[in-house]
């Protein structure tokens, strides 16, 4: 029986960048096939070729053994290909159901369509994934809900081949479980599913085979049952990575750097108090919507503040907007690179210098290109940023490399406290451990580090202490001895108030 989808010797260049070279891949009906590789390895580009967005320079695509040229996403849809993109591509001003519906309408080959049937179906698919109101405007939804709408959209199209490009990087654990329930059902129905991910747990928990790419080339295709995470990782990076997380703080933390007392925003945040000490990495856990991002944004002057105080290095500070936070040395790195993070169409070097352009300006206030380039070069090297040149816009970079640009910008101002919201979302294992080491290095240098992460293993692996939030309040503080996924999930679901109180007392001693 021919494979459902086969790629053979696909090649693609973007100007001087050789994105793909001799890439092969095959997908069977009824399997979940993981596609793994470091940032920039060519995973998304390969799938864009399958979806007709990118035209290959060479190579062949076969579906059911038959050769096809796929010239556009519409042609791909007509061939039964559904694609959930890595970056959300919905219309923000249009409602959830209309977004789902529009795609189905465009894909339909029938001249007369049963709109009520389509509407019913889109609601049904959506309801399986999330309880968002189908009438809500997409722009008002959280990233995770937008991602779920994007997934529902692809599922409504009745695809035979479903491509999921890092679908879980913006989802909570519970949402991830729901998504995989659906994906397993689709596999049973005989769909072929391509699952791009950086998470070994997803490959080994849900996938049948895994194909590994490195530097735009096919490396290997393995049966998941007959391989190990170490094998997959070593094929991805071409070397062995042993210690995934940097060592934790050895001994007690130092003096308080940041103290937050009674912070409320009049909406969600309710009387939040905590302190951050020198040398430690403080993690913030909780479900999406629990107020984690609101908390750090409010501290940084990016959200409203009703009451509460913030003390930095022993001095009460008054932060009215982000510019004053920056002046005090506090930097926020958003979870949303696209909307709040980077200037996607400006050069990388301009993105990196953007927080404090005076550092790279001439006395007359003009940008000194050479200084800007030198700064970007130094920070880019420190983070092992992979780009053809520092004049490229981040829109041309892979997801993980875009994140590195955001981190380079954070480092450009020699911060006192950094707040990172999902800093390794979409970042590959190698780069992820580099980012973790950089954060550990900052903490060791006396910079306060606060990290929000929805990935529990990351939170536990990286943080010295974890604050857990539920519905705008802190429900617990977890020290090294109690750091288990169960403890954090219990606190995050609001169930562990008494246990949490016990731990808080324990911490105070
Ligand atoms: N439109 C484009 N113009 C120029 N270069 C591009 C373009 N699209 C992709 N590239 C380059 O092709 C390479 C492969 O990128 P791709 O997005 O496929 O990586 P990826 O494996 O999906 O990485 P990630 O895990 O970070 O998402 C990268 O070096 C990227 O910079
Ligand atoms: Mg990608």
Short mmCIF file of C-alpha atoms and ligand atoms in Angstrom, two decimals:
data_model
loop_
_atom_site.label_atom_id
_atom_site.label_comp_id
_atom_site.label_asym_id
_atom_site.label_seq_id
_atom_site.Cartn_x
_atom_site.Cartn_y
_atom_site.Cartn_z
CA UNK A 1 0.00 0.00 0.00
CA UNK A 2 1.47 3.37 -0.89
CA UNK A 3 2.04 5.87 1.88
CA UNK A 4 -0.58 8.52 2.43
CA UNK A 5 1.98 11.26 1.90
CA UNK A 6 5.53 11.02 0.63
CA UNK A 7 8.13 13.67 0.11
CA UNK A 8 11.25 12.90 -1.83
CA UNK A 9 14.39 14.99 -2.17
CA UNK A 10 12.70 18.29 -1.49
CA UNK A 11 15.01 21.32 -1.70
CA UNK A 12 14.32 24.98 -1.02
CA UNK A 13 16.44 28.10 -0.84
CA UNK A 14 15.43 31.56 0.34
CA UNK A 15 18.03 33.79 -1.30
CA UNK A 16 21.30 32.81 0.35
CA UNK A 17 19.59 30.65 3.00
CA UNK A 18 19.47 26.97 2.19
CA UNK A 19 16.38 26.01 4.18
CA UNK A 20 15.87 22.47 2.86
CA UNK A 21 18.14 20.05 1.09
CA UNK A 22 17.27 16.53 0.06
CA UNK A 23 14.38 16.23 2.53
CA UNK A 24 12.36 13.04 2.54
CA UNK A 25 9.43 12.11 4.68
CA UNK A 26 6.62 9.63 4.64
CA UNK A 27 3.32 9.47 6.45
CA UNK A 28 1.06 6.44 6.74
CA UNK A 29 -2.67 6.46 7.21
CA UNK A 30 -3.54 5.82 10.84
CA UNK A 31 -0.34 7.06 12.44
CA UNK A 32 0.78 10.02 14.47
CA UNK A 33 4.15 10.92 13.06
CA UNK A 34 6.34 13.29 15.04
CA UNK A 35 8.64 15.69 13.26
CA UNK A 36 11.51 16.82 15.44
CA UNK A 37 14.58 18.97 15.02
CA UNK A 38 16.24 22.05 16.42
CA UNK A 39 15.01 25.56 15.70
CA UNK A 40 15.58 26.33 12.06
CA UNK A 41 15.94 22.66 11.08
CA UNK A 42 13.30 23.11 8.39
CA UNK A 43 10.23 21.49 9.95
CA UNK A 44 7.77 24.30 9.29
CA UNK A 45 9.21 25.02 5.87
CA UNK A 46 8.76 21.38 4.84
CA UNK A 47 5.15 21.47 5.93
CA UNK A 48 4.62 24.77 4.13
CA UNK A 49 5.74 22.97 1.00
CA UNK A 50 3.10 20.30 1.63
CA UNK A 51 0.50 23.01 2.20
CA UNK A 52 1.34 24.82 -1.02
CA UNK A 53 2.52 28.01 0.70
CA UNK A 54 6.12 27.46 -0.31
CA UNK A 55 7.06 26.10 -3.75
CA UNK A 56 10.03 23.73 -3.60
CA UNK A 57 13.01 24.22 -5.93
CA UNK A 58 13.32 20.47 -6.41
CA UNK A 59 11.78 17.22 -5.30
CA UNK A 60 8.52 15.39 -5.45
CA UNK A 61 5.30 15.20 -3.39
CA UNK A 62 3.12 12.09 -3.66
CA UNK A 63 -0.29 11.51 -2.12
CA UNK A 64 -1.57 7.92 -2.23
CA UNK A 65 1.37 7.23 -4.53
CA UNK A 66 0.29 9.87 -7.02
CA UNK A 67 2.52 12.79 -7.84
CA UNK A 68 1.11 16.26 -7.12
CA UNK A 69 2.13 19.86 -7.50
CA UNK A 70 0.49 21.83 -4.73
CA UNK A 71 0.36 25.46 -5.72
CA UNK A 72 -1.69 26.97 -2.91
CA UNK A 73 -3.23 26.18 0.48
CA UNK A 74 -6.60 25.91 -1.26
CA UNK A 75 -5.24 23.17 -3.49
CA UNK A 76 -3.81 21.50 -0.42
CA UNK A 77 -7.20 21.65 1.29
CA UNK A 78 -8.84 20.13 -1.74
CA UNK A 79 -6.35 17.25 -1.45
CA UNK A 80 -7.41 16.72 2.16
CA UNK A 81 -4.55 18.49 3.90
CA UNK A 82 -5.29 20.46 7.07
CA UNK A 83 -2.62 22.65 8.63
CA UNK A 84 -2.53 24.17 12.09
CA UNK A 85 0.19 26.79 11.88
CA UNK A 86 2.86 27.47 14.45
CA UNK A 87 1.94 31.14 14.53
CA UNK A 88 -1.75 31.81 14.91
CA UNK A 89 -3.31 33.01 11.68
CA UNK A 90 -6.86 33.97 12.59
CA UNK A 91 -8.74 37.18 11.89
CA UNK A 92 -8.84 38.95 15.26
CA UNK A 93 -11.91 41.10 14.58
CA UNK A 94 -14.11 38.26 13.47
CA UNK A 95 -15.98 35.84 15.72
CA UNK A 96 -14.76 32.38 16.60
CA UNK A 97 -17.46 30.57 14.66
CA UNK A 98 -17.01 32.78 11.62
CA UNK A 99 -13.29 32.07 11.61
CA UNK A 100 -13.90 28.35 11.62
CA UNK A 101 -16.69 28.70 9.17
CA UNK A 102 -14.82 30.86 6.66
CA UNK A 103 -12.16 28.22 6.23
CA UNK A 104 -14.71 25.49 5.70
CA UNK A 105 -16.57 27.61 3.18
CA UNK A 106 -13.40 28.38 1.24
CA UNK A 107 -12.42 24.72 1.20
CA UNK A 108 -15.77 23.39 0.10
CA UNK A 109 -16.00 22.25 -3.48
CA UNK A 110 -19.78 22.14 -3.45
CA UNK A 111 -21.57 25.06 -5.02
CA UNK A 112 -24.50 24.79 -2.67
CA UNK A 113 -23.54 24.44 0.90
CA UNK A 114 -25.48 23.49 3.94
CA UNK A 115 -24.49 26.42 6.12
CA UNK A 116 -26.44 25.29 9.15
CA UNK A 117 -24.73 21.91 8.96
CA UNK A 118 -21.33 23.58 8.77
CA UNK A 119 -22.18 25.83 11.67
CA UNK A 120 -23.35 22.89 13.75
CA UNK A 121 -20.19 21.00 12.99
CA UNK A 122 -17.88 23.84 13.85
CA UNK A 123 -19.64 24.29 17.17
CA UNK A 124 -19.38 20.59 17.88
CA UNK A 125 -15.66 20.42 17.15
CA UNK A 126 -15.02 23.54 19.19
CA UNK A 127 -17.03 22.23 22.14
CA UNK A 128 -14.84 19.14 22.25
CA UNK A 129 -11.81 21.34 22.75
CA UNK A 130 -12.83 24.36 24.79
CA UNK A 131 -15.76 26.23 26.30
CA UNK A 132 -15.10 29.56 24.55
CA UNK A 133 -18.17 31.39 23.31
CA UNK A 134 -18.36 30.87 19.53
CA UNK A 135 -19.65 34.45 19.22
CA UNK A 136 -16.59 35.99 20.91
CA UNK A 137 -14.20 37.96 18.73
CA UNK A 138 -11.01 35.98 18.28
CA UNK A 139 -8.87 38.97 19.24
CA UNK A 140 -10.34 38.95 22.74
CA UNK A 141 -9.32 35.34 23.46
CA UNK A 142 -6.22 34.16 25.27
CA UNK A 143 -3.45 32.72 23.10
CA UNK A 144 -4.34 29.22 24.21
CA UNK A 145 -7.95 29.63 23.21
CA UNK A 146 -6.93 31.15 19.89
CA UNK A 147 -4.78 28.11 19.32
CA UNK A 148 -7.73 25.83 20.11
CA UNK A 149 -9.88 27.74 17.62
CA UNK A 150 -7.14 27.28 15.04
CA UNK A 151 -7.16 23.55 15.72
CA UNK A 152 -10.96 23.37 15.55
CA UNK A 153 -10.75 25.14 12.21
CA UNK A 154 -8.47 22.49 10.75
CA UNK A 155 -10.59 19.70 12.20
CA UNK A 156 -13.75 21.03 10.57
CA UNK A 157 -12.18 20.67 7.14
CA UNK A 158 -12.41 16.87 7.13
CA UNK A 159 -8.74 16.51 6.36
CA UNK A 160 -7.10 13.14 5.73
CA UNK A 161 -3.70 14.56 6.47
CA UNK A 162 -3.51 16.80 9.49
CA UNK A 163 -0.39 18.85 10.15
CA UNK A 164 0.02 20.25 13.64
CA UNK A 165 2.95 22.65 13.92
CA UNK A 166 3.78 22.88 17.63
CA UNK A 167 0.10 22.90 18.56
CA UNK A 168 0.65 22.49 22.29
CA UNK A 169 3.27 25.14 22.90
CA UNK A 170 0.54 27.62 23.85
CA UNK A 171 -1.73 25.14 25.64
CA UNK A 172 -2.09 24.17 29.27
CA UNK A 173 -1.58 20.58 30.37
CA UNK A 174 -5.33 20.01 30.55
CA UNK A 175 -5.90 21.43 27.07
CA UNK A 176 -3.05 19.33 25.76
CA UNK A 177 -4.72 16.20 27.11
CA UNK A 178 -7.97 17.14 25.35
CA UNK A 179 -6.16 17.79 22.11
CA UNK A 180 -4.44 14.41 22.19
CA UNK A 181 -7.73 12.66 22.93
CA UNK A 182 -9.04 14.09 19.69
CA UNK A 183 -5.85 13.34 17.78
CA UNK A 184 -6.01 9.70 18.88
CA UNK A 185 -9.60 9.45 17.70
CA UNK A 186 -8.59 10.87 14.32
CA UNK A 187 -5.81 8.34 14.07
CA UNK A 188 -8.33 5.57 14.67
CA UNK A 189 -10.41 6.94 11.84
CA UNK A 190 -7.39 6.45 9.59
CA UNK A 191 -6.05 10.00 9.31
CA UNK A 192 -2.35 10.57 9.05
CA UNK A 193 -1.22 13.15 11.58
CA UNK A 194 2.06 15.02 11.51
CA UNK A 195 2.93 16.41 14.90
CA UNK A 196 5.79 18.91 15.08
CA UNK A 197 7.05 19.28 18.62
CA UNK A 198 10.06 19.97 20.78
CA UNK A 199 8.63 18.00 23.66
CA UNK A 200 9.98 14.49 24.10
CA UNK A 201 7.08 13.57 26.39
CA UNK A 202 4.65 14.15 23.53
CA UNK A 203 6.69 12.13 21.07
CA UNK A 204 7.04 9.23 23.47
CA UNK A 205 3.55 9.49 24.91
CA UNK A 206 1.54 9.80 21.71
CA UNK A 207 3.44 9.25 18.49
CA UNK A 208 4.10 6.11 16.44
CA UNK A 209 7.17 7.22 14.50
CA UNK A 210 9.49 10.18 14.65
CA UNK A 211 11.39 11.77 11.81
CA UNK A 212 14.34 13.95 12.72
CA UNK A 213 15.66 16.86 10.67
CA UNK A 214 18.91 18.69 11.22
CA UNK A 215 20.10 21.80 9.36
CA UNK A 216 17.48 21.43 6.64
CA UNK A 217 18.21 17.75 6.02
CA UNK A 218 16.52 14.47 6.80
CA UNK A 219 18.49 12.58 9.45
CA UNK A 220 16.47 9.54 10.44
CA UNK A 221 13.02 8.05 10.89
CA UNK A 222 12.56 5.89 13.97
CA UNK A 223 9.86 3.72 15.49
CA UNK A 224 9.03 5.37 18.78
CA UNK A 225 8.63 2.00 20.50
CA UNK A 226 12.20 1.12 19.58
CA UNK A 227 14.02 4.27 20.49
CA UNK A 228 14.71 6.53 23.47
CA UNK A 229 14.52 10.29 24.07
CA UNK A 230 18.32 10.36 24.28
CA UNK A 231 18.58 8.84 20.81
CA UNK A 232 16.15 11.35 19.36
CA UNK A 233 17.90 14.28 21.01
CA UNK A 234 21.34 13.17 19.90
CA UNK A 235 20.11 12.89 16.31
CA UNK A 236 18.57 16.36 16.54
CA UNK A 237 21.66 18.10 17.83
CA UNK A 238 24.32 15.80 16.42
CA UNK A 239 25.86 15.48 19.87
CA UNK A 240 24.83 14.22 23.28
CA UNK A 241 23.04 16.52 25.70
CA UNK A 242 23.19 15.02 29.15
CA UNK A 243 22.19 17.52 31.77
CA UNK A 244 18.99 19.20 30.71
CA UNK A 245 18.71 21.76 33.49
CA UNK A 246 21.44 23.89 35.06
CA UNK A 247 22.25 23.28 38.73
CA UNK A 248 19.97 24.98 41.21
CA UNK A 249 20.84 27.54 43.84
CA UNK A 250 23.19 25.97 46.31
CA UNK A 251 22.40 27.27 49.80
CA UNK A 252 20.06 30.02 50.94
CA UNK A 253 19.03 32.89 48.67
CA UNK A 254 20.46 36.35 49.39
CA UNK A 255 18.88 39.69 50.21
CA UNK A 256 15.46 40.53 48.77
CA UNK A 257 15.69 42.23 45.39
CA UNK A 258 12.01 42.73 44.71
CA UNK A 259 9.18 42.80 47.22
CA UNK A 260 5.54 42.97 46.21
CA UNK A 261 2.93 43.70 48.87
CA UNK A 262 -0.85 43.50 48.52
CA UNK A 263 -1.00 43.94 44.76
CA UNK A 264 -4.49 44.14 43.25
CA UNK A 265 -5.58 45.34 39.85
CA UNK A 266 -9.26 45.80 40.61
CA UNK A 267 -10.13 43.03 38.17
CA UNK A 268 -8.37 39.72 38.55
CA UNK A 269 -5.35 40.16 40.80
CA UNK A 270 -6.29 40.02 44.43
CA UNK A 271 -3.89 40.94 47.20
CA UNK A 272 -0.75 39.28 45.86
CA UNK A 273 2.39 39.46 47.99
CA UNK A 274 5.75 37.82 47.47
CA UNK A 275 9.43 38.53 47.43
CA UNK A 276 12.26 37.64 45.10
CA UNK A 277 15.72 37.09 46.55
CA UNK A 278 19.16 37.48 45.14
CA UNK A 279 20.49 34.36 43.47
CA UNK A 280 17.21 32.54 43.01
CA UNK A 281 15.02 31.87 40.02
CA UNK A 282 11.42 32.31 41.02
CA UNK A 283 8.89 30.35 38.98
CA UNK A 284 5.23 31.23 38.60
CA UNK A 285 2.84 28.41 37.83
CA UNK A 286 -0.89 28.21 37.38
CA UNK A 287 -3.40 27.64 34.65
CA UNK A 288 -3.76 30.05 31.77
CA UNK A 289 -6.10 32.79 32.96
CA UNK A 290 -5.02 32.43 36.59
CA UNK A 291 -3.41 35.86 36.54
CA UNK A 292 0.25 34.94 36.05
CA UNK A 293 0.82 37.28 33.12
CA UNK A 294 -1.36 39.98 34.70
CA UNK A 295 0.78 39.83 37.83
CA UNK A 296 4.09 40.47 36.11
CA UNK A 297 2.56 42.98 33.72
CA UNK A 298 1.05 44.95 36.58
CA UNK A 299 4.39 45.04 38.38
CA UNK A 300 6.00 46.34 35.17
CA UNK A 301 3.43 49.07 34.61
CA UNK A 302 1.83 47.28 31.70
CA UNK A 303 -1.47 46.68 33.45
CA UNK A 304 -3.70 48.69 35.78
CA UNK A 305 -2.89 48.78 39.49
CA UNK A 306 -5.54 49.38 42.13
CA UNK A 307 -3.47 48.93 45.25
CA UNK A 308 -0.25 47.47 46.55
CA UNK A 309 3.41 48.38 46.70
CA UNK A 310 6.55 47.33 44.88
CA UNK A 311 9.94 47.64 46.53
CA UNK A 312 13.09 47.25 44.45
CA UNK A 313 16.39 46.79 46.28
CA UNK A 314 14.89 48.22 49.47
CA UNK A 315 13.38 51.31 47.85
CA UNK A 316 9.66 51.77 47.24
CA UNK A 317 9.19 52.50 43.59
CA UNK A 318 6.27 53.96 41.78
CA UNK A 319 5.73 52.48 38.35
CA UNK A 320 3.16 54.20 36.21
CA UNK A 321 4.07 52.73 32.85
CA UNK A 322 6.56 50.40 31.24
CA UNK A 323 9.04 53.18 30.52
CA UNK A 324 9.42 53.88 34.24
CA UNK A 325 9.81 50.15 34.91
CA UNK A 326 12.61 50.03 32.34
CA UNK A 327 14.31 53.03 33.94
CA UNK A 328 14.27 51.13 37.22
CA UNK A 329 15.85 48.13 35.51
CA UNK A 330 12.85 45.86 35.17
CA UNK A 331 12.33 44.13 31.83
CA UNK A 332 9.35 42.10 30.70
CA UNK A 333 9.61 39.53 27.92
CA UNK A 334 6.16 38.81 26.55
CA UNK A 335 4.74 35.39 25.82
CA UNK A 336 3.39 36.79 22.60
CA UNK A 337 6.25 37.56 20.24
CA UNK A 338 3.98 38.64 17.47
CA UNK A 339 1.75 41.22 19.10
CA UNK A 340 3.64 42.54 22.10
CA UNK A 341 7.12 41.33 21.47
CA UNK A 342 9.14 41.96 18.39
CA UNK A 343 8.99 44.35 15.48
CA UNK A 344 8.79 41.48 13.07
CA UNK A 345 9.64 43.51 9.99
CA UNK A 346 12.50 45.60 11.35
CA UNK A 347 16.08 44.27 11.29
CA UNK A 348 17.16 41.98 14.10
CA UNK A 349 19.72 44.56 15.26
CA UNK A 350 17.06 47.26 15.58
CA UNK A 351 14.91 44.90 17.61
CA UNK A 352 17.77 44.23 19.97
CA UNK A 353 18.62 47.89 20.50
CA UNK A 354 15.00 49.00 20.79
CA UNK A 355 14.73 49.16 24.59
CA UNK A 356 17.51 51.69 24.96
CA UNK A 357 18.48 53.13 21.59
CA UNK A 358 20.73 55.71 23.30
CA UNK A 359 23.25 52.92 23.85
CA UNK A 360 23.85 52.73 20.14
CA UNK A 361 23.36 56.38 19.19
CA UNK A 362 25.79 59.06 18.12
CA UNK A 363 26.00 62.21 20.29
CA UNK A 364 23.58 63.83 17.85
CA UNK A 365 21.02 61.14 18.53
CA UNK A 366 21.36 59.25 15.27
CA UNK A 367 21.57 55.48 15.32
CA UNK A 368 25.17 54.37 15.04
CA UNK A 369 24.81 51.37 12.73
CA UNK A 370 28.19 49.93 13.61
CA UNK A 371 27.49 50.11 17.36
CA UNK A 372 24.07 48.62 16.84
CA UNK A 373 25.51 45.80 14.76
CA UNK A 374 28.23 45.17 17.35
CA UNK A 375 25.71 44.97 20.18
CA UNK A 376 23.49 42.60 18.22
CA UNK A 377 26.48 40.51 17.23
CA UNK A 378 27.70 40.17 20.83
CA UNK A 379 24.28 39.26 22.26
CA UNK A 380 23.35 37.11 19.27
CA UNK A 381 26.52 35.05 19.73
CA UNK A 382 25.87 34.71 23.45
CA UNK A 383 22.46 33.20 22.67
CA UNK A 384 23.64 31.28 19.59
CA UNK A 385 21.14 33.09 17.43
CA UNK A 386 20.90 31.56 13.97
CA UNK A 387 20.24 34.10 11.24
CA UNK A 388 21.66 34.81 7.79
CA UNK A 389 22.46 38.38 8.87
CA UNK A 390 21.55 40.80 11.64
CA UNK A 391 19.83 42.93 9.02
CA UNK A 392 17.19 40.23 8.47
CA UNK A 393 13.78 40.85 10.01
CA UNK A 394 12.65 38.37 12.70
CA UNK A 395 9.72 37.39 10.46
CA UNK A 396 12.23 35.36 8.44
CA UNK A 397 13.54 33.47 11.45
CA UNK A 398 12.31 30.22 12.88
CA UNK A 399 10.14 30.49 16.00
CA UNK A 400 12.90 29.64 18.43
CA UNK A 401 15.30 32.11 16.90
CA UNK A 402 12.67 34.84 17.19
CA UNK A 403 12.56 34.08 20.89
CA UNK A 404 16.32 34.49 21.09
CA UNK A 405 16.00 37.96 19.58
CA UNK A 406 13.55 38.86 22.36
CA UNK A 407 16.01 37.57 24.96
CA UNK A 408 18.92 39.42 23.39
CA UNK A 409 16.89 42.61 23.68
CA UNK A 410 16.26 41.88 27.35
CA UNK A 411 19.97 41.44 27.96
CA UNK A 412 20.83 44.65 26.11
CA UNK A 413 19.90 46.88 29.05
CA UNK A 414 21.74 45.11 31.90
CA UNK A 415 18.52 44.52 33.81
CA UNK A 416 18.03 44.27 37.61
CA UNK A 417 14.94 42.10 37.43
CA UNK A 418 13.70 40.19 34.41
CA UNK A 419 10.18 38.83 34.01
CA UNK A 420 9.87 36.15 31.38
CA UNK A 421 6.50 34.89 30.24
CA UNK A 422 6.88 31.42 28.68
CA UNK A 423 10.48 32.11 27.62
CA UNK A 424 11.10 28.80 25.89
CA UNK A 425 7.83 28.35 24.08
CA UNK A 426 8.65 26.89 20.69
CA UNK A 427 12.35 26.68 21.51
CA UNK A 428 14.23 23.46 20.75
CA UNK A 429 15.90 21.30 23.39
CA UNK A 430 19.39 22.58 22.72
CA UNK A 431 18.42 26.25 22.69
CA UNK A 432 16.15 25.67 25.65
CA UNK A 433 18.94 24.44 27.85
CA UNK A 434 21.07 27.36 26.62
CA UNK A 435 18.31 29.76 27.68
CA UNK A 436 18.03 28.03 31.03
CA UNK A 437 21.77 28.38 31.57
CA UNK A 438 21.61 32.04 30.64
CA UNK A 439 18.82 32.61 33.17
CA UNK A 440 20.80 30.73 35.82
CA UNK A 441 23.85 32.82 34.98
CA UNK A 442 21.82 36.02 35.37
CA UNK A 443 20.56 34.85 38.78
CA UNK A 444 24.12 34.05 39.83
CA UNK A 445 25.17 37.55 38.75
CA UNK A 446 22.57 39.02 41.10
CA UNK A 447 19.83 39.72 38.58
CA UNK A 448 16.34 38.84 39.81
CA UNK A 449 14.75 36.24 37.54
CA UNK A 450 11.02 35.51 37.45
CA UNK A 451 9.80 32.91 34.99
CA UNK A 452 6.23 32.01 34.07
CA UNK A 453 5.88 28.62 32.45
CA UNK A 454 2.98 26.33 31.65
CA UNK A 455 5.34 23.42 31.21
CA UNK A 456 5.58 21.83 34.62
CA UNK A 457 8.82 19.90 34.02
CA UNK A 458 10.46 23.18 33.02
CA UNK A 459 9.15 25.01 36.05
CA UNK A 460 10.35 22.26 38.35
CA UNK A 461 13.66 21.80 36.56
CA UNK A 462 14.53 25.47 36.49
CA UNK A 463 13.05 27.30 39.48
CA UNK A 464 14.36 27.36 43.03
CA UNK A 465 10.94 28.31 44.34
CA UNK A 466 7.53 28.31 42.64
CA UNK A 467 4.55 30.55 43.32
CA UNK A 468 1.28 29.06 42.18
CA UNK A 469 -1.72 31.16 41.20
CA UNK A 470 -5.40 30.43 40.93
CA UNK A 471 -8.05 32.97 39.96
CA UNK A 472 -5.87 35.99 40.60
CA UNK A 473 -4.57 34.89 44.00
CA UNK A 474 -1.48 33.12 45.19
CA UNK A 475 -2.56 29.71 46.36
CA UNK A 476 0.81 28.46 47.38
CA UNK A 477 4.53 28.68 47.38
CA UNK A 478 6.50 25.54 46.71
CA UNK A 479 10.07 25.08 47.85
CA UNK A 480 12.56 22.54 46.50
CA UNK A 481 11.48 19.73 48.80
CA UNK A 482 7.83 19.84 47.65
CA UNK A 483 8.34 20.41 43.93
CA UNK A 484 6.23 17.79 42.23
CA UNK A 485 3.79 18.10 39.37
CA UNK A 486 1.00 16.90 41.68
CA UNK A 487 1.62 19.64 44.25
CA UNK A 488 1.61 22.33 41.59
CA UNK A 489 -1.48 21.03 39.82
CA UNK A 490 -3.34 20.78 43.12
CA UNK A 491 -2.50 24.36 44.01
CA UNK A 492 -3.21 25.59 40.49
CA UNK A 493 -6.67 24.11 40.56
CA UNK A 494 -7.41 25.93 43.80
CA UNK A 495 -7.77 22.72 45.78
CA UNK A 496 -4.77 22.92 48.01
CA UNK A 497 -5.28 26.00 50.17
CA UNK A 498 -4.65 24.27 53.49
CA UNK A 499 -1.70 22.30 52.21
CA UNK A 500 -0.36 25.52 50.76
CA UNK A 501 -0.68 27.31 54.08
CA UNK A 502 1.41 24.57 55.66
CA UNK A 503 4.11 25.04 53.07
CA UNK A 504 4.10 28.80 53.46
CA UNK A 505 4.75 28.35 57.16
CA UNK A 506 7.48 25.89 56.31
CA UNK A 507 9.09 28.45 53.99
CA UNK A 508 8.96 31.19 56.61
CA UNK A 509 11.05 29.22 59.09
N1 LIG B 1 10.52 33.14 4.10
C1 LIG B 1 11.77 32.89 4.49
N2 LIG B 1 12.79 33.68 4.09
C2 LIG B 1 14.05 33.42 4.49
N3 LIG B 1 14.43 32.40 5.25
C3 LIG B 1 13.47 31.57 5.67
C4 LIG B 1 12.08 31.77 5.34
N4 LIG B 1 11.35 30.78 5.90
C5 LIG B 1 12.23 30.00 6.57
N5 LIG B 1 13.50 30.48 6.44
C6 LIG B 1 14.71 29.88 7.01
O1 LIG B 1 14.65 28.49 6.79
C7 LIG B 1 15.19 27.77 7.90
C8 LIG B 1 14.19 26.74 8.38
O2 LIG B 1 13.14 27.40 9.07
P1 LIG B 1 11.87 26.66 9.65
O3 LIG B 1 10.91 27.72 10.08
O4 LIG B 1 11.40 25.64 8.69
O5 LIG B 1 12.48 25.95 10.94
P2 LIG B 1 11.75 25.03 12.03
O6 LIG B 1 12.41 23.71 11.99
O7 LIG B 1 10.29 25.08 11.85
O8 LIG B 1 12.19 25.77 13.37
P3 LIG B 1 11.37 26.09 14.74
O9 LIG B 1 11.49 24.88 15.60
O10 LIG B 1 12.14 27.22 15.37
O11 LIG B 1 9.98 26.46 14.38
C9 LIG B 1 15.57 28.81 8.92
O12 LIG B 1 16.95 29.05 8.83
C10 LIG B 1 14.78 30.03 8.52
O13 LIG B 1 15.41 31.21 8.92
MG1 LIG B 2 8.72 25.85 12.97
#
